[in-house]
Amino acid sequence: MKLLNFCNKVIEYSFYLIFFLVPLAFTSDTSELFEFNKLWVTFILTTVVGLAWFTKMAIQRQIKVQRTVLDIPILLFLASQVISTIFSIDRHISIWGYYSRFNGGLLSIISYIFLYYAFVSNFKNEDKKTTSRFDGRKPLLFVGATLLFFAGMYLASLLAAVNLTLPVSLLTVLVSFAVFMVAGPNNPVKRMLYSILSSALLVALWGLPSHFGYDPTCLLFRGKLDVSCWTADFQPKVRIFSTLGQPDWMATYLAALIPVSLALFLKGLPEAFSKKATLVKKVLSLKTAYLLFTILLYTDLLYTGSRSVIAASWLSLIIFVGWFFYSKIWPKWQKERFNLDFRFLLISLLGFLVITFFAGVPFAQFSKFTLPGLQSHFNKAPAPKTTTTPSTFGGELGGTDSGTIRLYVWEGALKIWQNNPIFGTGVETFAYSYYKYRPAGHNLTSEWKYLYNKAHNEYLNYLATTGIVGLATYLSIIGLFLFVGVKYLLKNKKEENLIPLGLLTGFVAIIISNFFGFSVVIINLFFFIFPAIFFLNENTGLGKVVVLPKRKNEIAYAGKLQKVLIAVFALIAIYFIYTLVTYWNADRAYYLGSNYDKSGDYQTAYSYLKKASDMRPGEPVFKDELSINEAVLAIMVLQQGQQQGQNAQQSQQVAKQLADNAIALSDEVTSNHPNSVVYWKTRVRVFYTLSQANPTYLTQALEAIKKSAELAPTDADVSYNLGIIEGQSGDLKGAIKTLENTIKLKPDYLMAYYAIGVFDRQLSVDSKGNVVNEDYAQKAIDEMKYIIKKFGPNKQAQDALDTWQKK
């Protein structure tokens, strides 16, 4: 019985931890600071929940699963993901997810669904031991936990020099979580919401000062309370992102929780302020805290600058307010015109309006009515007359509007689906399949070289990667929950239904936001846990408990067989956690290695990349990076041997071994993942690098770039490189033809024009440099003149003209 109770506690607190830790989880030494770490926390705690639940079933000698109204669509959705993975163009990606984020892979989907059933099967909506007296210690504990969190994080920033930042940060989060839980409600389902909102408070407080140039993340990473740890294109002063990693992700997180927080503020106001209430002032302070918390979340939402999510949040709040007015205020409107509910609703709306006025909004139509808009209007200085100089990329003087880029990505997603209509190209394979169907117009945007691993529309992403079956089953989950939720609210208008209203409208904010973006770890968790909390909190949408085998008397002790089963479960869980920890450590090594590669310290990078590849030999990303690293090292070793003039033979042997290893790794990666244009591009770099020492490798580089062009026929960069390598391989006319196609794909590709001119010049002269073909010579000169005319002054083109015209 003790073990059974222990398992129940482990399950309960693991859930609290998941929703408390995931929004806060990030580190500075992994390849992806935020999402990767958040998913790994989810995986590990899901494993803990699984071990406790299976142990519990072994002790009871029964399989017990709570059925819900969403069973059929969820199981059909899971089946679609499994089938899509089986027929995927890259099963590794479909199982684990696209590297660094992983969210959306089959393993993550299984985890979310497992957590849904673990929650509804192990939580009950019942109050534990409660007292009617107000406990004044709980608010103090709550404030203490918040202060403890920030004090601990400050201490962690001071210990960076002795590499204790991570352990101290983790300890701080766990201790503050423990204090938060002591101050929490007794009802397990409500405590779940409490853990979610407690974490949201820390996230909101962490992100708010970054808007004013004081980012706690930079303090933790660099020891400076400023925004210097972020690049110019990733500035929290412009759009905050706190611990979520990206402004749109944070915005969706906040938009989902604002209705829930508002519901807690408005819930039970008449009872709290009735004449019989003896603790009006204390309740008032609690209600005021809820209101301030809601305003804090909304302020942070505006500072994210996410237009689509802010619009989604406004729409969800309109639904919330409309329903609240319809169900709570309108029935009493004739009897009590300005009732308490109405007054507090007005206070809430006034708070939103005031914050909107002072914080501003990212919509030009509304911004002129806000304080930042008015200040901008009256302080506007006359624009100076300047002469713009086109950039080397041919007129890309500013970023392309995100809406324009998104339309190209959506067009590509639809083309993917049209060619793979039933089960798509495979779970999470968008990064690979998009290249094949990428609209040529994408080359004309400022993000033409970016790799898109998502469709930036959750529904089109499912459509492209899992086909019509995957999208239909996903939409069926959404549609059925909304139907059940609205039906419940219609039947229970006169009851205390604000929490389910908050959950439902928060869910609406998620599904609207996902139309212009995509889910991250915490949003996927909300997608499955909001319906679960709704069902348990309102005791609706629940079916019979599946019990196998059925028996009259309950058993609550473990026999020998059960102990063996528990031991097996424990070993499997330990293996899973060990694999996850090993994977995480391998990623840290990979992160360091790739950073050293970028800085040019290839020798140091090699040791880290080799370590990562050895720790996790099944991860192609590590081997891909290691292959180009070893190719570069091979050339460096040869050059050093030639410069020193000593041990030339030994240098050649080392270089040959490095080159052979690089080729073997590239062979393995491209053979196992033939549909990844990313790996084929790396293969081009490997052979092109090695061709510096042995020109015969240029032939293999040409073969690799041709394969890349097959996988990415509209990628101007791939087309350009194909033309360059064709030209260097001696096929000058073929190179010019390829480069002319490159210009069709991207008319502002300056380097393509320049390369055509160079190849025209080479066709015009003999081996001694004498002009033998005047037509090609003139074409080369005309090409350089065209570059200067179209793109403005260009030193390379001008130098070529000066040289060629003299001859």
PDB file of N, CA, C and O in Angstrom, residues 334-362:
ATOM      1  N   GLN A 334     -31.720  43.076 -15.866  1.00  0.00           N
ATOM      2  CA  GLN A 334     -32.919  43.846 -15.569  1.00  0.00           C
ATOM      3  C   GLN A 334     -33.132  44.008 -14.062  1.00  0.00           C
ATOM      4  O   GLN A 334     -33.711  44.985 -13.633  1.00  0.00           O
ATOM      5  N   LYS A 335     -32.643  43.026 -13.307  1.00  0.00           N
ATOM      6  CA  LYS A 335     -32.863  43.059 -11.860  1.00  0.00           C
ATOM      7  C   LYS A 335     -31.813  43.917 -11.164  1.00  0.00           C
ATOM      8  O   LYS A 335     -32.096  44.625 -10.210  1.00  0.00           O
ATOM      9  N   GLU A 336     -30.608  43.829 -11.653  1.00  0.00           N
ATOM     10  CA  GLU A 336     -29.503  44.521 -10.969  1.00  0.00           C
ATOM     11  C   GLU A 336     -28.540  45.011 -12.032  1.00  0.00           C
ATOM     12  O   GLU A 336     -27.611  44.327 -12.426  1.00  0.00           O
ATOM     13  N   ARG A 337     -28.810  46.206 -12.540  1.00  0.00           N
ATOM     14  CA  ARG A 337     -28.120  46.680 -13.727  1.00  0.00           C
ATOM     15  C   ARG A 337     -26.603  46.678 -13.565  1.00  0.00           C
ATOM     16  O   ARG A 337     -25.880  46.197 -14.426  1.00  0.00           O
ATOM     17  N   PHE A 338     -26.095  47.256 -12.497  1.00  0.00           N
ATOM     18  CA  PHE A 338     -24.651  47.316 -12.308  1.00  0.00           C
ATOM     19  C   PHE A 338     -24.239  46.338 -11.220  1.00  0.00           C
ATOM     20  O   PHE A 338     -23.777  46.731 -10.150  1.00  0.00           O
ATOM     21  N   ASN A 339     -24.431  45.050 -11.503  1.00  0.00           N
ATOM     22  CA  ASN A 339     -24.075  44.047 -10.496  1.00  0.00           C
ATOM     23  C   ASN A 339     -22.552  43.923 -10.390  1.00  0.00           C
ATOM     24  O   ASN A 339     -21.792  44.474 -11.195  1.00  0.00           O
ATOM     25  N   LEU A 340     -22.126  43.174  -9.384  1.00  0.00           N
ATOM     26  CA  LEU A 340     -20.698  43.053  -9.075  1.00  0.00           C
ATOM     27  C   LEU A 340     -19.908  42.438 -10.232  1.00  0.00           C
ATOM     28  O   LEU A 340     -18.812  42.896 -10.552  1.00  0.00           O
ATOM     29  N   ASP A 341     -20.459  41.424 -10.849  1.00  0.00           N
ATOM     30  CA  ASP A 341     -19.788  40.794 -11.991  1.00  0.00           C
ATOM     31  C   ASP A 341     -19.519  41.808 -13.100  1.00  0.00           C
ATOM     32  O   ASP A 341     -18.432  41.848 -13.683  1.00  0.00           O
ATOM     33  N   PHE A 342     -20.513  42.638 -13.361  1.00  0.00           N
ATOM     34  CA  PHE A 342     -20.379  43.617 -14.432  1.00  0.00           C
ATOM     35  C   PHE A 342     -19.306  44.651 -14.098  1.00  0.00           C
ATOM     36  O   PHE A 342     -18.497  45.031 -14.944  1.00  0.00           O
ATOM     37  N   ARG A 343     -19.299  45.104 -12.860  1.00  0.00           N
ATOM     38  CA  ARG A 343     -18.311  46.103 -12.452  1.00  0.00           C
ATOM     39  C   ARG A 343     -16.884  45.570 -12.549  1.00  0.00           C
ATOM     40  O   ARG A 343     -15.974  46.262 -13.017  1.00  0.00           O
ATOM     41  N   PHE A 344     -16.694  44.336 -12.118  1.00  0.00           N
ATOM     42  CA  PHE A 344     -15.347  43.776 -12.186  1.00  0.00           C
ATOM     43  C   PHE A 344     -14.950  43.450 -13.626  1.00  0.00           C
ATOM     44  O   PHE A 344     -13.763  43.504 -13.978  1.00  0.00           O
ATOM     45  N   LEU A 345     -15.910  43.113 -14.459  1.00  0.00           N
ATOM     46  CA  LEU A 345     -15.602  42.917 -15.874  1.00  0.00           C
ATOM     47  C   LEU A 345     -15.145  44.225 -16.493  1.00  0.00           C
ATOM     48  O   LEU A 345     -14.182  44.256 -17.277  1.00  0.00           O
ATOM     49  N   LEU A 346     -15.805  45.324 -16.129  1.00  0.00           N
ATOM     50  CA  LEU A 346     -15.390  46.628 -16.637  1.00  0.00           C
ATOM     51  C   LEU A 346     -13.982  46.989 -16.157  1.00  0.00           C
ATOM     52  O   LEU A 346     -13.186  47.564 -16.906  1.00  0.00           O
ATOM     53  N   ILE A 347     -13.689  46.670 -14.896  1.00  0.00           N
ATOM     54  CA  ILE A 347     -12.338  46.921 -14.368  1.00  0.00           C
ATOM     55  C   ILE A 347     -11.292  46.145 -15.179  1.00  0.00           C
ATOM     56  O   ILE A 347     -10.225  46.672 -15.527  1.00  0.00           O
ATOM     57  N   SER A 348     -11.605  44.889 -15.504  1.00  0.00           N
ATOM     58  CA  SER A 348     -10.688  44.060 -16.286  1.00  0.00           C
ATOM     59  C   SER A 348     -10.461  44.661 -17.665  1.00  0.00           C
ATOM     60  O   SER A 348      -9.316  44.798 -18.125  1.00  0.00           O
ATOM     61  N   LEU A 349     -11.566  45.023 -18.338  1.00  0.00           N
ATOM     62  CA  LEU A 349     -11.456  45.577 -19.677  1.00  0.00           C
ATOM     63  C   LEU A 349     -10.718  46.906 -19.662  1.00  0.00           C
ATOM     64  O   LEU A 349      -9.919  47.204 -20.566  1.00  0.00           O
ATOM     65  N   LEU A 350     -10.973  47.714 -18.641  1.00  0.00           N
ATOM     66  CA  LEU A 350     -10.271  48.989 -18.516  1.00  0.00           C
ATOM     67  C   LEU A 350      -8.772  48.754 -18.348  1.00  0.00           C
ATOM     68  O   LEU A 350      -7.943  49.467 -18.939  1.00  0.00           O
ATOM     69  N   GLY A 351      -8.412  47.738 -17.555  1.00  0.00           N
ATOM     70  CA  GLY A 351      -7.003  47.406 -17.377  1.00  0.00           C
ATOM     71  C   GLY A 351      -6.344  47.035 -18.690  1.00  0.00           C
ATOM     72  O   GLY A 351      -5.227  47.496 -19.004  1.00  0.00           O
ATOM     73  N   PHE A 352      -7.029  46.219 -19.503  1.00  0.00           N
ATOM     74  CA  PHE A 352      -6.490  45.836 -20.808  1.00  0.00           C
ATOM     75  C   PHE A 352      -6.313  47.058 -21.708  1.00  0.00           C
ATOM     76  O   PHE A 352      -5.298  47.189 -22.408  1.00  0.00           O
ATOM     77  N   LEU A 353      -7.295  47.961 -21.699  1.00  0.00           N
ATOM     78  CA  LEU A 353      -7.232  49.147 -22.551  1.00  0.00           C
ATOM     79  C   LEU A 353      -6.093  50.070 -22.134  1.00  0.00           C
ATOM     80  O   LEU A 353      -5.377  50.619 -22.986  1.00  0.00           O
ATOM     81  N   VAL A 354      -5.927  50.254 -20.834  1.00  0.00           N
ATOM     82  CA  VAL A 354      -4.858  51.141 -20.335  1.00  0.00           C
ATOM     83  C   VAL A 354      -3.493  50.594 -20.722  1.00  0.00           C
ATOM     84  O   VAL A 354      -2.613  51.322 -21.201  1.00  0.00           O
ATOM     85  N   ILE A 355      -3.304  49.292 -20.510  1.00  0.00           N
ATOM     86  CA  ILE A 355      -2.026  48.678 -20.862  1.00  0.00           C
ATOM     87  C   ILE A 355      -1.783  48.756 -22.366  1.00  0.00           C
ATOM     88  O   ILE A 355      -0.668  49.035 -22.818  1.00  0.00           O
ATOM     89  N   THR A 356      -2.827  48.534 -23.147  1.00  0.00           N
ATOM     90  CA  THR A 356      -2.688  48.622 -24.600  1.00  0.00           C
ATOM     91  C   THR A 356      -2.281  50.029 -25.021  1.00  0.00           C
ATOM     92  O   THR A 356      -1.427  50.205 -25.908  1.00  0.00           O
ATOM     93  N   PHE A 357      -2.857  51.037 -24.368  1.00  0.00           N
ATOM     94  CA  PHE A 357      -2.520  52.425 -24.706  1.00  0.00           C
ATOM     95  C   PHE A 357      -1.057  52.725 -24.395  1.00  0.00           C
ATOM     96  O   PHE A 357      -0.353  53.327 -25.217  1.00  0.00           O
ATOM     97  N   PHE A 358      -0.581  52.309 -23.254  1.00  0.00           N
ATOM     98  CA  PHE A 358       0.790  52.648 -22.844  1.00  0.00           C
ATOM     99  C   PHE A 358       1.840  51.753 -23.512  1.00  0.00           C
ATOM    100  O   PHE A 358       2.941  52.212 -23.829  1.00  0.00           O
ATOM    101  N   ALA A 359       1.528  50.491 -23.733  1.00  0.00           N
ATOM    102  CA  ALA A 359       2.512  49.566 -24.307  1.00  0.00           C
ATOM    103  C   ALA A 359       2.552  49.640 -25.826  1.00  0.00           C
ATOM    104  O   ALA A 359       3.580  49.380 -26.446  1.00  0.00           O
ATOM    105  N   GLY A 360       1.423  49.990 -26.448  1.00  0.00           N
ATOM    106  CA  GLY A 360       1.372  50.038 -27.900  1.00  0.00           C
ATOM    107  C   GLY A 360       1.063  48.669 -28.505  1.00  0.00           C
ATOM    108  O   GLY A 360       1.091  47.652 -27.823  1.00  0.00           O
ATOM    109  N   VAL A 361       0.763  48.675 -29.787  1.00  0.00           N
ATOM    110  CA  VAL A 361       0.438  47.440 -30.500  1.00  0.00           C
ATOM    111  C   VAL A 361       1.165  47.427 -31.840  1.00  0.00           C
ATOM    112  O   VAL A 361       1.470  48.485 -32.404  1.00  0.00           O
ATOM    113  N   PRO A 362       1.453  46.234 -32.376  1.00  0.00           N
ATOM    114  CA  PRO A 362       2.193  46.141 -33.650  1.00  0.00           C
ATOM    115  C   PRO A 362       1.293  46.244 -34.877  1.00  0.00           C
ATOM    116  O   PRO A 362       1.576  45.620 -35.898  1.00  0.00           O
TER     117      PRO A 362
END
